[in-house]
Tab-separated table of N, CA and C in Angstrom:
chain	number	residue	atom	x	y	z
A	11	MET	N	80.965	114.415	76.732
A	11	MET	CA	81.907	115.681	77.718
A	11	MET	C	83.283	115.778	77.819
A	12	HIS	N	84.152	116.420	77.936
A	12	HIS	CA	85.809	115.667	78.764
A	12	HIS	C	85.340	116.483	80.082
A	13	ALA	N	86.316	115.890	80.951
A	13	ALA	CA	86.719	116.409	82.172
A	13	ALA	C	87.659	116.971	81.885
A	14	THR	N	87.927	118.314	83.137
A	14	THR	CA	88.950	119.411	83.591
A	14	THR	C	89.144	119.420	85.139
A	15	LEU	N	90.359	119.814	85.059
A	15	LEU	CA	91.037	119.804	87.214
A	15	LEU	C	90.400	121.374	87.429
A	16	LYS	N	89.804	121.157	88.796
A	16	LYS	CA	89.381	122.559	88.670
A	16	LYS	C	89.773	122.605	90.430
A	17	SER	N	90.916	124.323	91.234
A	17	SER	CA	91.671	123.595	91.630
A	17	SER	C	91.117	123.816	92.964
A	18	LEU	N	91.187	122.974	94.280
A	18	LEU	CA	90.379	123.521	95.548
A	18	LEU	C	90.926	124.673	96.683
A	19	SER	N	90.514	124.672	97.616
A	19	SER	CA	90.913	125.766	98.232
A	19	SER	C	91.158	124.397	99.621
A	20	HIS	N	91.565	124.845	100.534
A	20	HIS	CA	91.514	123.153	101.812
A	20	HIS	C	90.064	122.981	102.871
A	21	PHE	N	89.398	124.646	102.733
A	21	PHE	CA	87.965	124.160	103.042
A	21	PHE	C	87.171	125.011	102.196
A	22	ASP	N	87.596	123.690	100.574
A	22	ASP	CA	85.501	123.515	99.749
A	22	ASP	C	85.434	122.025	99.922
A	23	HIS	N	85.243	121.931	101.618
A	23	HIS	CA	84.699	120.319	101.197
A	23	HIS	C	83.359	120.196	100.963
A	24	GLY	N	82.597	121.583	101.474
A	24	GLY	CA	80.080	121.422	100.135
A	24	GLY	C	81.172	120.626	98.803
A	25	THR	N	82.030	121.536	98.208
A	25	THR	CA	82.019	120.981	96.593
A	25	THR	C	82.057	119.834	96.291
A	26	VAL	N	82.187	119.141	96.684
A	26	VAL	CA	82.689	117.451	97.343
A	26	VAL	C	82.158	116.262	98.257
A	27	THR	N	80.468	116.864	98.367
A	27	THR	CA	80.051	116.081	99.979
A	27	THR	C	79.660	115.195	99.071
A	28	HIS	N	78.542	115.084	97.955
A	28	HIS	CA	77.838	114.454	97.164
A	28	HIS	C	78.816	113.543	96.520
A	29	LEU	N	80.021	113.384	96.674
A	29	LEU	CA	80.389	111.938	95.799
A	29	LEU	C	80.599	111.091	97.046
A	30	LYS	N	79.436	109.852	97.095
A	30	LYS	CA	78.862	109.038	97.823
A	30	LYS	C	79.622	108.395	97.085
A	31	LEU	N	80.629	106.881	98.456
A	31	LEU	CA	81.320	106.005	97.678
A	31	LEU	C	80.098	104.652	98.388
A	32	GLU	N	80.323	103.112	97.799
A	32	GLU	CA	79.953	102.465	98.077
A	32	GLU	C	80.929	102.098	99.477
A	33	PRO	N	80.124	101.668	100.804
A	33	PRO	CA	81.034	101.483	101.885
A	33	PRO	C	82.583	101.119	101.812
A	34	GLU	N	82.310	99.967	101.393
A	34	GLU	CA	83.572	99.069	100.721
A	34	GLU	C	84.542	99.550	99.922
A	35	GLN	N	84.387	101.139	99.411
A	35	GLN	CA	85.141	101.753	98.905
A	35	GLN	C	85.236	102.178	100.035
A	36	GLU	N	84.357	103.396	100.427
A	36	GLU	CA	84.884	104.745	101.256
A	36	GLU	C	85.724	104.058	102.246
A	37	GLU	N	86.242	102.852	102.575
A	37	GLU	CA	87.176	102.269	103.738
A	37	GLU	C	88.342	102.177	103.316
A	38	PHE	N	89.225	101.790	102.040
A	38	PHE	CA	89.467	102.562	101.174
A	38	PHE	C	90.576	103.630	100.584
A	39	VAL	N	89.892	104.810	100.754
A	39	VAL	CA	89.707	105.868	99.967
A	39	VAL	C	89.918	106.419	101.592
A	40	GLY	N	88.532	106.136	102.241
A	40	GLY	CA	89.576	107.176	104.128
A	40	GLY	C	87.907	108.470	103.633
A	41	PRO	N	86.348	108.503	104.655
A	41	PRO	CA	85.961	109.199	104.129
A	41	PRO	C	86.766	110.990	104.287
A	42	LEU	N	85.609	111.631	103.372
A	42	LEU	CA	86.448	112.847	103.131
A	42	LEU	C	86.159	114.457	103.962
A	43	ASP	N	85.694	114.104	105.242
A	43	ASP	CA	85.909	114.769	106.537
A	43	ASP	C	87.534	114.451	107.277
A	44	LEU	N	87.688	114.165	106.248
A	44	LEU	CA	89.275	114.006	107.048
A	44	LEU	C	90.079	114.189	105.550
A	45	SER	N	89.958	113.427	105.081
A	45	SER	CA	90.936	114.150	103.737
A	45	SER	C	91.045	115.890	104.205
A	46	PHE	N	89.754	117.159	104.769
A	46	PHE	CA	89.892	118.254	104.734
A	46	PHE	C	89.793	118.780	106.331
A	47	SER	N	89.989	117.531	106.382
A	47	SER	CA	90.557	117.662	107.932
A	47	SER	C	92.262	118.154	108.495
A	48	GLU	N	92.646	116.287	106.903
A	48	GLU	CA	94.377	116.551	107.448
A	48	GLU	C	94.413	118.196	105.953
A	49	LEU	N	94.585	118.412	105.532
A	49	LEU	CA	94.849	119.089	104.863
A	49	LEU	C	94.331	120.738	105.735
A	50	GLN	N	93.509	121.031	106.735
A	50	GLN	CA	93.174	122.500	107.458
A	50	GLN	C	93.913	122.699	107.919
A	51	ASN	N	94.286	121.101	108.770
A	51	ASN	CA	95.465	121.508	110.074
A	51	ASN	C	96.881	120.606	109.108
A	52	SER	N	97.537	120.561	108.253
A	52	SER	CA	98.694	120.753	107.397
A	52	SER	C	99.821	121.311	108.021
A	53	SER	N	101.245	121.181	108.488
A	53	SER	CA	102.052	122.085	108.694
A	53	SER	C	103.112	122.381	106.796
A	54	HIS	N	102.534	121.889	105.765
A	54	HIS	CA	102.580	122.485	104.931
A	54	HIS	C	101.317	122.145	104.006
A	55	PRO	N	100.370	123.411	104.038
A	55	PRO	CA	99.687	123.722	103.500
A	55	PRO	C	99.649	124.080	101.524
A	56	GLU	N	100.603	124.786	101.567
A	56	GLU	CA	101.210	124.686	100.445
A	56	GLU	C	101.786	124.167	99.231
A	57	LEU	N	101.970	122.756	99.845
A	57	LEU	CA	102.572	121.798	99.582
A	57	LEU	C	101.527	120.059	99.172
A	58	GLU	N	100.594	120.724	99.620
A	58	GLU	CA	98.836	119.647	99.540
A	58	GLU	C	97.810	120.556	98.388
A	59	HIS	N	97.656	120.056	97.567
A	59	HIS	CA	96.888	120.118	96.445
A	59	HIS	C	95.154	119.590	96.074
A	60	PRO	N	94.242	119.959	96.532
A	60	PRO	CA	92.790	119.229	97.164
A	60	PRO	C	92.865	119.129	94.764
A	61	PHE	N	91.897	119.212	94.065
A	61	PHE	CA	91.312	119.199	93.358
A	61	PHE	C	89.863	118.535	93.149
A	62	SER	N	88.949	119.348	91.902
A	62	SER	CA	88.046	118.317	91.977
A	62	SER	C	87.448	117.664	90.073
A	63	ILE	N	87.124	116.931	89.834
A	63	ILE	CA	87.206	116.448	88.146
A	63	ILE	C	85.957	117.036	88.112
A	64	VAL	N	85.719	117.726	87.575
A	64	VAL	CA	84.532	118.946	87.133
A	64	VAL	C	84.485	117.993	85.425
A	65	VAL	N	82.921	118.137	84.750
A	65	VAL	CA	82.169	117.631	83.771
A	65	VAL	C	80.896	118.875	83.456
A	66	GLY	N	81.187	119.444	82.298
A	66	GLY	CA	80.479	120.581	82.369
A	66	GLY	C	79.992	121.595	83.436
A	67	VAL	N	78.903	120.980	84.770
A	67	VAL	CA	78.765	121.936	85.124
A	67	VAL	C	79.098	120.891	86.623
A	68	GLU	N	79.146	119.410	86.501
A	68	GLU	CA	78.852	118.767	87.790
A	68	GLU	C	80.234	118.573	88.142
A	69	THR	N	80.524	118.157	89.462
A	69	THR	CA	81.674	117.676	89.856
A	69	THR	C	81.366	116.408	90.361
A	70	VAL	N	82.468	115.425	89.203
A	70	VAL	CA	82.440	113.923	89.722
A	70	VAL	C	83.478	113.627	90.622
A	71	GLY	N	84.114	113.722	90.303
A	71	GLY	CA	85.205	113.040	91.345
A	71	GLY	C	86.224	114.597	91.969
A	72	PHE	N	87.459	113.586	93.403
A	72	PHE	CA	88.117	114.171	93.920
A	72	PHE	C	89.552	114.066	94.044
A	73	PHE	N	90.556	114.220	94.119
A	73	PHE	CA	92.046	113.831	94.660
A	73	PHE	C	93.281	114.684	95.237
A	74	ILE	N	93.363	114.800	96.021
A	74	ILE	CA	94.717	115.333	96.584
A	74	ILE	C	96.243	115.094	95.782
A	75	LEU	N	96.545	116.074	95.669
A	75	LEU	CA	98.163	115.605	95.515
A	75	LEU	C	99.727	116.336	96.355
A	76	ARG	N	100.171	115.839	97.153
A	76	ARG	CA	101.618	116.189	97.463
A	76	ARG	C	102.893	116.179	97.253
A	77	GLU	N	103.566	116.917	97.394
A	77	GLU	CA	104.856	116.482	97.536
A	77	GLU	C	105.741	117.140	97.619
A	78	LYS	N	107.253	117.258	98.116
A	78	LYS	CA	108.091	118.263	99.136
A	78	LYS	C	107.717	117.411	100.289
A	79	ALA	N	107.730	118.333	101.261
A	79	ALA	CA	107.617	118.601	102.888
A	79	ALA	C	106.733	117.493	103.272
A	80	ALA	N	105.820	117.736	102.162
A	80	ALA	CA	103.708	117.396	102.234
A	80	ALA	C	103.978	115.429	102.135
A	81	LEU	N	105.144	114.815	101.387
A	81	LEU	CA	104.609	113.874	100.758
A	81	LEU	C	105.162	112.423	102.044
A	82	PRO	N	104.081	111.504	102.563
A	82	PRO	CA	104.628	110.687	102.858
A	82	PRO	C	105.915	109.709	103.497
A	83	GLU	N	106.586	109.443	104.283
A	83	GLU	CA	107.548	108.809	104.519
A	83	GLU	C	107.752	107.543	103.140
A	84	TRP	N	106.679	107.053	102.309
A	84	TRP	CA	107.339	105.865	101.698
A	84	TRP	C	107.366	106.203	100.365
A	85	ALA	N	107.140	107.664	99.726
A	85	ALA	CA	107.235	108.578	98.666
A	85	ALA	C	108.778	108.671	98.694
A	86	PRO	N	110.481	108.959	98.026
A	86	PRO	CA	110.727	109.837	97.169
A	86	PRO	C	110.686	111.181	96.931
A	87	PRO	N	111.567	111.959	97.208
A	87	PRO	CA	111.716	112.767	97.874
A	87	PRO	C	111.638	114.193	95.671
A	88	ASP	N	112.148	113.355	95.089
A	88	ASP	CA	111.699	114.279	93.836
A	88	ASP	C	110.581	112.926	93.158
A	89	VAL	N	108.903	113.263	93.771
A	89	VAL	CA	108.248	112.105	92.825
A	89	VAL	C	106.588	113.513	93.812
A	90	ILE	N	105.890	113.407	92.503
A	90	ILE	CA	104.656	113.633	93.975
A	90	ILE	C	103.606	112.541	93.727
A	91	THR	N	102.523	112.939	94.809
A	91	THR	CA	101.694	112.011	95.506
A	91	THR	C	100.519	112.058	94.389
A	92	LEU	N	99.332	110.793	94.222
A	92	LEU	CA	98.174	110.744	94.378
A	92	LEU	C	97.519	109.991	95.685
A	93	HIS	N	96.539	110.776	96.254
A	93	HIS	CA	95.909	110.392	97.819
A	93	HIS	C	94.671	111.102	97.160
A	94	SER	N	93.561	109.817	98.859
A	94	SER	CA	91.539	110.409	98.488
A	94	SER	C	91.119	110.346	96.642
A	95	LEU	N	92.283	109.547	96.298
A	95	LEU	CA	90.754	109.265	94.759
A	95	LEU	C	89.425	109.270	94.989
A	96	ARG	N	88.591	109.713	94.366
A	96	ARG	CA	87.268	109.031	94.703
A	96	ARG	C	86.541	109.470	93.052
A	97	VAL	N	85.681	108.897	93.384
A	97	VAL	CA	84.592	109.461	91.781
A	97	VAL	C	83.319	108.657	91.917
A	98	GLY	N	82.025	109.861	92.059
A	98	GLY	CA	81.289	110.052	92.928
A	98	GLY	C	80.164	108.396	92.368
A	99	GLN	N	79.771	107.404	93.478
A	99	GLN	CA	79.472	106.055	92.357
A	99	GLN	C	78.345	106.772	91.618
A	100	ALA	N	77.473	107.983	91.854
A	100	ALA	CA	76.830	108.317	90.419
A	100	ALA	C	78.147	108.148	89.402
A	101	TYR	N	78.364	108.665	89.769
A	101	TYR	CA	79.602	108.799	87.843
A	101	TYR	C	80.750	107.916	87.400
A	102	GLN	N	80.549	106.690	88.113
A	102	GLN	CA	81.532	105.416	87.824
A	102	GLN	C	81.514	105.331	86.430
A	103	GLY	N	81.603	104.323	86.318
A	103	GLY	CA	81.809	103.946	84.794
A	103	GLY	C	81.716	105.305	83.634
A	104	ASN	N	82.303	105.511	83.866
A	104	ASN	CA	82.502	107.031	82.165
A	104	ASN	C	84.423	106.381	82.614
A	105	GLY	N	84.832	106.626	82.676
A	105	GLY	CA	86.089	107.137	82.511
A	105	GLY	C	86.733	108.334	83.281
A	106	TYR	N	86.002	108.335	84.026
A	106	TYR	CA	86.220	109.901	85.311
A	106	TYR	C	88.043	109.884	86.122
A	107	GLY	N	87.863	108.075	86.580
A	107	GLY	CA	88.838	108.088	87.050
A	107	GLY	C	90.214	107.823	85.978
A	108	LYS	N	90.586	107.189	84.820
A	108	LYS	CA	90.772	107.372	83.761
A	108	LYS	C	91.420	108.806	83.388
A	109	ALA	N	90.119	109.423	83.372
A	109	ALA	CA	90.364	111.047	83.336
A	109	ALA	C	90.880	112.078	84.253
A	110	ALA	N	90.926	111.108	85.884
A	110	ALA	CA	91.722	111.917	87.057
A	110	ALA	C	93.682	111.638	86.052
A	111	VAL	N	93.754	110.344	86.550
A	111	VAL	CA	95.111	110.503	86.366
A	111	VAL	C	95.417	111.011	85.211
A	112	GLU	N	95.382	111.657	83.951
A	112	GLU	CA	95.963	112.423	82.874
A	112	GLU	C	95.472	113.137	83.474
A	113	LEU	N	94.634	113.932	84.554
A	113	LEU	CA	94.691	115.473	84.655
A	113	LEU	C	95.907	115.893	85.898
A	114	ALA	N	96.158	114.435	86.487
A	114	ALA	CA	97.156	114.886	87.202
A	114	ALA	C	98.417	114.824	86.711
A	115	ALA	N	98.696	113.868	85.920
A	115	ALA	CA	99.724	113.812	85.147
A	115	ALA	C	99.782	115.800	84.234
A	116	GLN	N	98.902	116.415	83.818
A	116	GLN	CA	99.075	117.004	83.093
A	116	GLN	C	99.697	118.585	83.797
A	117	TRP	N	98.730	118.174	84.831
A	117	TRP	CA	99.116	119.028	85.869
A	117	TRP	C	100.263	119.663	85.955
A	118	ILE	N	100.908	118.187	86.600
A	118	ILE	CA	102.891	118.073	87.075
A	118	ILE	C	103.339	118.749	86.287
A	119	LEU	N	102.624	118.423	84.725
A	119	LEU	CA	104.035	118.308	83.908
A	119	LEU	C	104.039	120.309	83.278
A	120	THR	N	102.708	120.286	83.651
A	120	THR	CA	102.980	122.163	83.130
A	120	THR	C	103.443	123.479	84.803
A	121	ASN	N	103.359	122.604	85.988
A	121	ASN	CA	103.529	123.349	87.034
A	121	ASN	C	104.251	122.214	88.106
A	122	ARG	N	104.768	121.621	87.432
A	122	ARG	CA	105.790	121.055	88.104
A	122	ARG	C	106.725	120.440	87.410
A	123	PRO	N	106.840	120.304	85.888
A	123	PRO	CA	108.126	120.212	85.315
A	123	PRO	C	109.501	119.088	84.858
A	124	TYR	N	109.966	119.742	86.200
A	124	TYR	CA	111.674	119.074	86.869
A	124	TYR	C	111.115	117.174	87.453
A	125	VAL	N	109.533	116.919	88.072
A	125	VAL	CA	108.663	115.715	88.073
A	125	VAL	C	108.647	115.308	87.401
A	126	SER	N	109.249	113.729	87.392
A	126	SER	CA	109.005	112.817	86.439
A	126	SER	C	108.568	111.600	86.944
A	127	ARG	N	107.219	111.525	87.469
A	127	ARG	CA	107.359	109.882	88.164
A	127	ARG	C	104.999	110.763	89.265
A	128	LEU	N	104.659	110.012	89.192
A	128	LEU	CA	103.100	110.796	89.897
A	128	LEU	C	103.458	109.569	91.112
A	129	MET	N	102.769	108.712	92.497
A	129	MET	CA	102.713	107.212	93.036
A	129	MET	C	101.865	106.840	93.803
A	130	LEU	N	101.022	106.390	94.063
A	130	LEU	CA	99.584	106.547	95.326
A	130	LEU	C	100.543	104.623	95.653
A	131	SER	N	99.907	104.745	97.288
A	131	SER	CA	99.658	103.169	97.644
A	131	SER	C	98.300	103.123	96.946
A	132	VAL	N	97.906	101.604	97.211
A	132	VAL	CA	96.953	101.271	97.407
A	132	VAL	C	97.282	99.529	98.020
A	133	ASN	N	96.053	100.517	98.716
A	133	ASN	CA	95.562	99.130	99.910
A	133	ASN	C	95.996	97.094	99.274
A	134	VAL	N	96.612	96.106	99.703
A	134	VAL	CA	96.329	94.649	99.389
A	134	VAL	C	94.986	94.240	98.904
A	135	ARG	N	94.169	94.486	99.937
A	135	ARG	CA	93.057	93.864	99.287
A	135	ARG	C	92.045	94.659	98.288
A	136	ASN	N	92.661	96.020	98.078
A	136	ASN	CA	91.751	96.448	96.764
A	136	ASN	C	91.713	96.343	95.466
A	137	VAL	N	91.733	95.265	95.615
A	137	VAL	CA	92.245	94.958	93.981
A	137	VAL	C	91.396	94.885	92.522
A	138	ILE	N	90.302	95.610	92.469
A	138	ILE	CA	89.813	96.716	91.766
A	138	ILE	C	90.604	97.225	91.473
A	139	ALA	N	90.581	98.673	92.663
A	139	ALA	CA	91.448	99.921	92.568
A	139	ALA	C	92.989	99.613	92.192
A	140	LYS	N	93.545	99.158	92.828
A	140	LYS	CA	95.066	98.279	91.981
A	140	LYS	C	95.192	97.824	89.995
A	141	HIS	N	93.576	97.703	90.200
A	141	HIS	CA	93.513	96.910	88.382
A	141	HIS	C	93.671	97.786	87.814
A	142	ALA	N	92.786	98.868	87.796
A	142	ALA	CA	92.237	99.700	87.404
A	142	ALA	C	93.607	100.946	87.549
A	143	TYR	N	94.592	100.827	88.263
A	143	TYR	CA	95.271	102.132	88.630
A	143	TYR	C	96.604	101.041	87.334
A	144	LEU	N	96.597	99.733	86.880
A	144	LEU	CA	97.448	99.388	85.979
A	144	LEU	C	97.371	98.821	85.266
A	145	ASN	N	95.595	99.242	84.676
A	145	ASN	CA	95.473	99.481	83.525
A	145	ASN	C	95.528	100.563	83.249
A	146	HIS	N	95.403	101.947	83.538
A	146	HIS	CA	95.750	103.785	83.426
A	146	HIS	C	97.538	104.068	83.707
A	147	GLY	N	98.046	103.208	83.518
A	147	GLY	CA	99.507	103.493	83.072
A	147	GLY	C	100.430	103.235	84.463
A	148	PHE	N	99.645	102.678	85.250
A	148	PHE	CA	101.051	103.019	87.007
A	148	PHE	C	101.479	101.349	86.481
A	149	SER	N	103.014	101.437	87.396
A	149	SER	CA	103.729	99.594	87.353
A	149	SER	C	103.738	99.680	89.019
A	150	ASP	N	103.016	98.745	89.014
A	150	ASP	CA	103.886	98.432	90.588
A	150	ASP	C	105.199	98.260	90.762
A	151	THR	N	105.880	98.901	92.185
A	151	THR	CA	107.626	99.248	91.832
A	151	THR	C	107.799	98.021	92.472
A	152	GLY	N	106.651	97.299	93.552
A	152	GLY	CA	107.219	95.721	94.114
A	152	GLY	C	107.716	96.325	95.502
A	153	ASP	N	107.669	97.866	96.066
A	153	ASP	CA	107.850	97.515	97.591
A	153	ASP	C	106.568	98.068	98.240
A	154	THR	N	106.375	97.817	99.323
A	154	THR	CA	105.196	98.097	99.993
A	154	THR	C	105.476	98.735	101.608
A	155	TYR	N	104.384	99.199	101.431
A	155	TYR	CA	104.439	99.977	103.119
A	155	TYR	C	102.975	99.390	103.782
A	156	CYS	N	103.219	99.756	104.980
A	156	CYS	CA	102.497	99.133	106.667
A	156	CYS	C	101.296	100.331	106.336
A	157	GLY	N	100.280	100.398	106.139
A	157	GLY	CA	99.680	102.265	106.554
A	157	GLY	C	98.668	101.555	107.238
A	158	PRO	N	97.813	102.718	107.991
A	158	PRO	CA	96.958	102.558	109.242
A	158	PRO	C	95.593	101.168	108.577
A	159	ILE	N	95.139	100.888	107.150
A	159	ILE	CA	94.707	99.853	107.718
A	159	ILE	C	94.580	98.520	106.398
A	160	GLY	N	96.562	98.547	106.321
A	160	GLY	CA	97.360	97.099	106.738
A	160	GLY	C	98.122	97.393	105.255
A	161	THR	N	98.894	95.565	104.288
A	161	THR	CA	99.547	96.786	103.572
A	161	THR	C	99.115	96.869	102.312
A	162	GLN	N	99.822	98.252	102.256
A	162	GLN	CA	99.872	98.782	100.512
A	162	GLN	C	101.108	98.502	99.623
A	163	ASN	N	100.131	98.367	98.609
A	163	ASN	CA	101.506	98.627	96.755
A	163	ASN	C	101.440	99.584	97.036
A	164	ILE	N	102.722	100.028	97.193
A	164	ILE	CA	103.813	101.136	96.577
A	164	ILE	C	103.939	101.711	94.679
A	165	LEU	N	102.563	101.689	93.732
A	165	LEU	CA	102.477	102.451	92.161
A	165	LEU	C	102.706	103.495	91.997
A	166	GLU	N	103.515	103.031	90.188
A	166	GLU	CA	104.317	104.369	89.878
A	166	GLU	C	103.882	104.541	88.567
A	167	TYR	N	103.575	106.134	88.167
A	167	TYR	CA	102.700	106.282	86.504
A	167	TYR	C	104.004	107.930	86.498
A	168	LYS	N	104.966	106.840	85.240
A	168	LYS	CA	106.205	107.246	84.871
A	168	LYS	C	105.521	108.609	83.313
A	169	LEU	N	105.361	110.014	83.969
A	169	LEU	CA	105.074	110.703	83.484
A	169	LEU	C	105.989	111.563	82.422
A	170	PRO	N	105.248	111.775	81.225
A	170	PRO	CA	106.363	112.134	79.965
A	170	PRO	C	106.293	113.225	79.960
A	171	PHE	N	107.739	113.487	78.399
A	171	PHE	CA	107.986	115.079	78.936
A	171	PHE	C	107.640	115.547	77.886
A	172	TRP	N	107.372	115.894	77.287
A	172	TRP	CA	106.690	117.184	76.094
A	172	TRP	C	107.914	117.661	75.751
């Protein structure tokens, strides 16, 4: 089965609470409670877009896209950034992380065709995630950012034009 994207509200926490991670993964992604608290308290809620990744009837993952005034300070103004990507532990190893990136790119191409790059930050200690992102089309910009749990590499995914 292929993965699809489902738009969530800033209050749909219950839809994704079952997406548990290993503690060492959770350290880098952050707890879902925090993600939804930030969404609910955002000064730019219309610029933050939470999504679930669905396969059949099962929710297998989650991420947030941010744009314009909701972008993090390390991002240039003409991009969209990817945050809090998680694929539940029970669903890992099935290509759903790669599918999430492809679905995010499709959403951007459809809804924000003027945006040419998807960017994210990944902790330098999170070698497995960085390797996965690089294998799924991201490239390292060479820039770093000091985040809440240490240095982050800034990666970008150049979106194809249709």
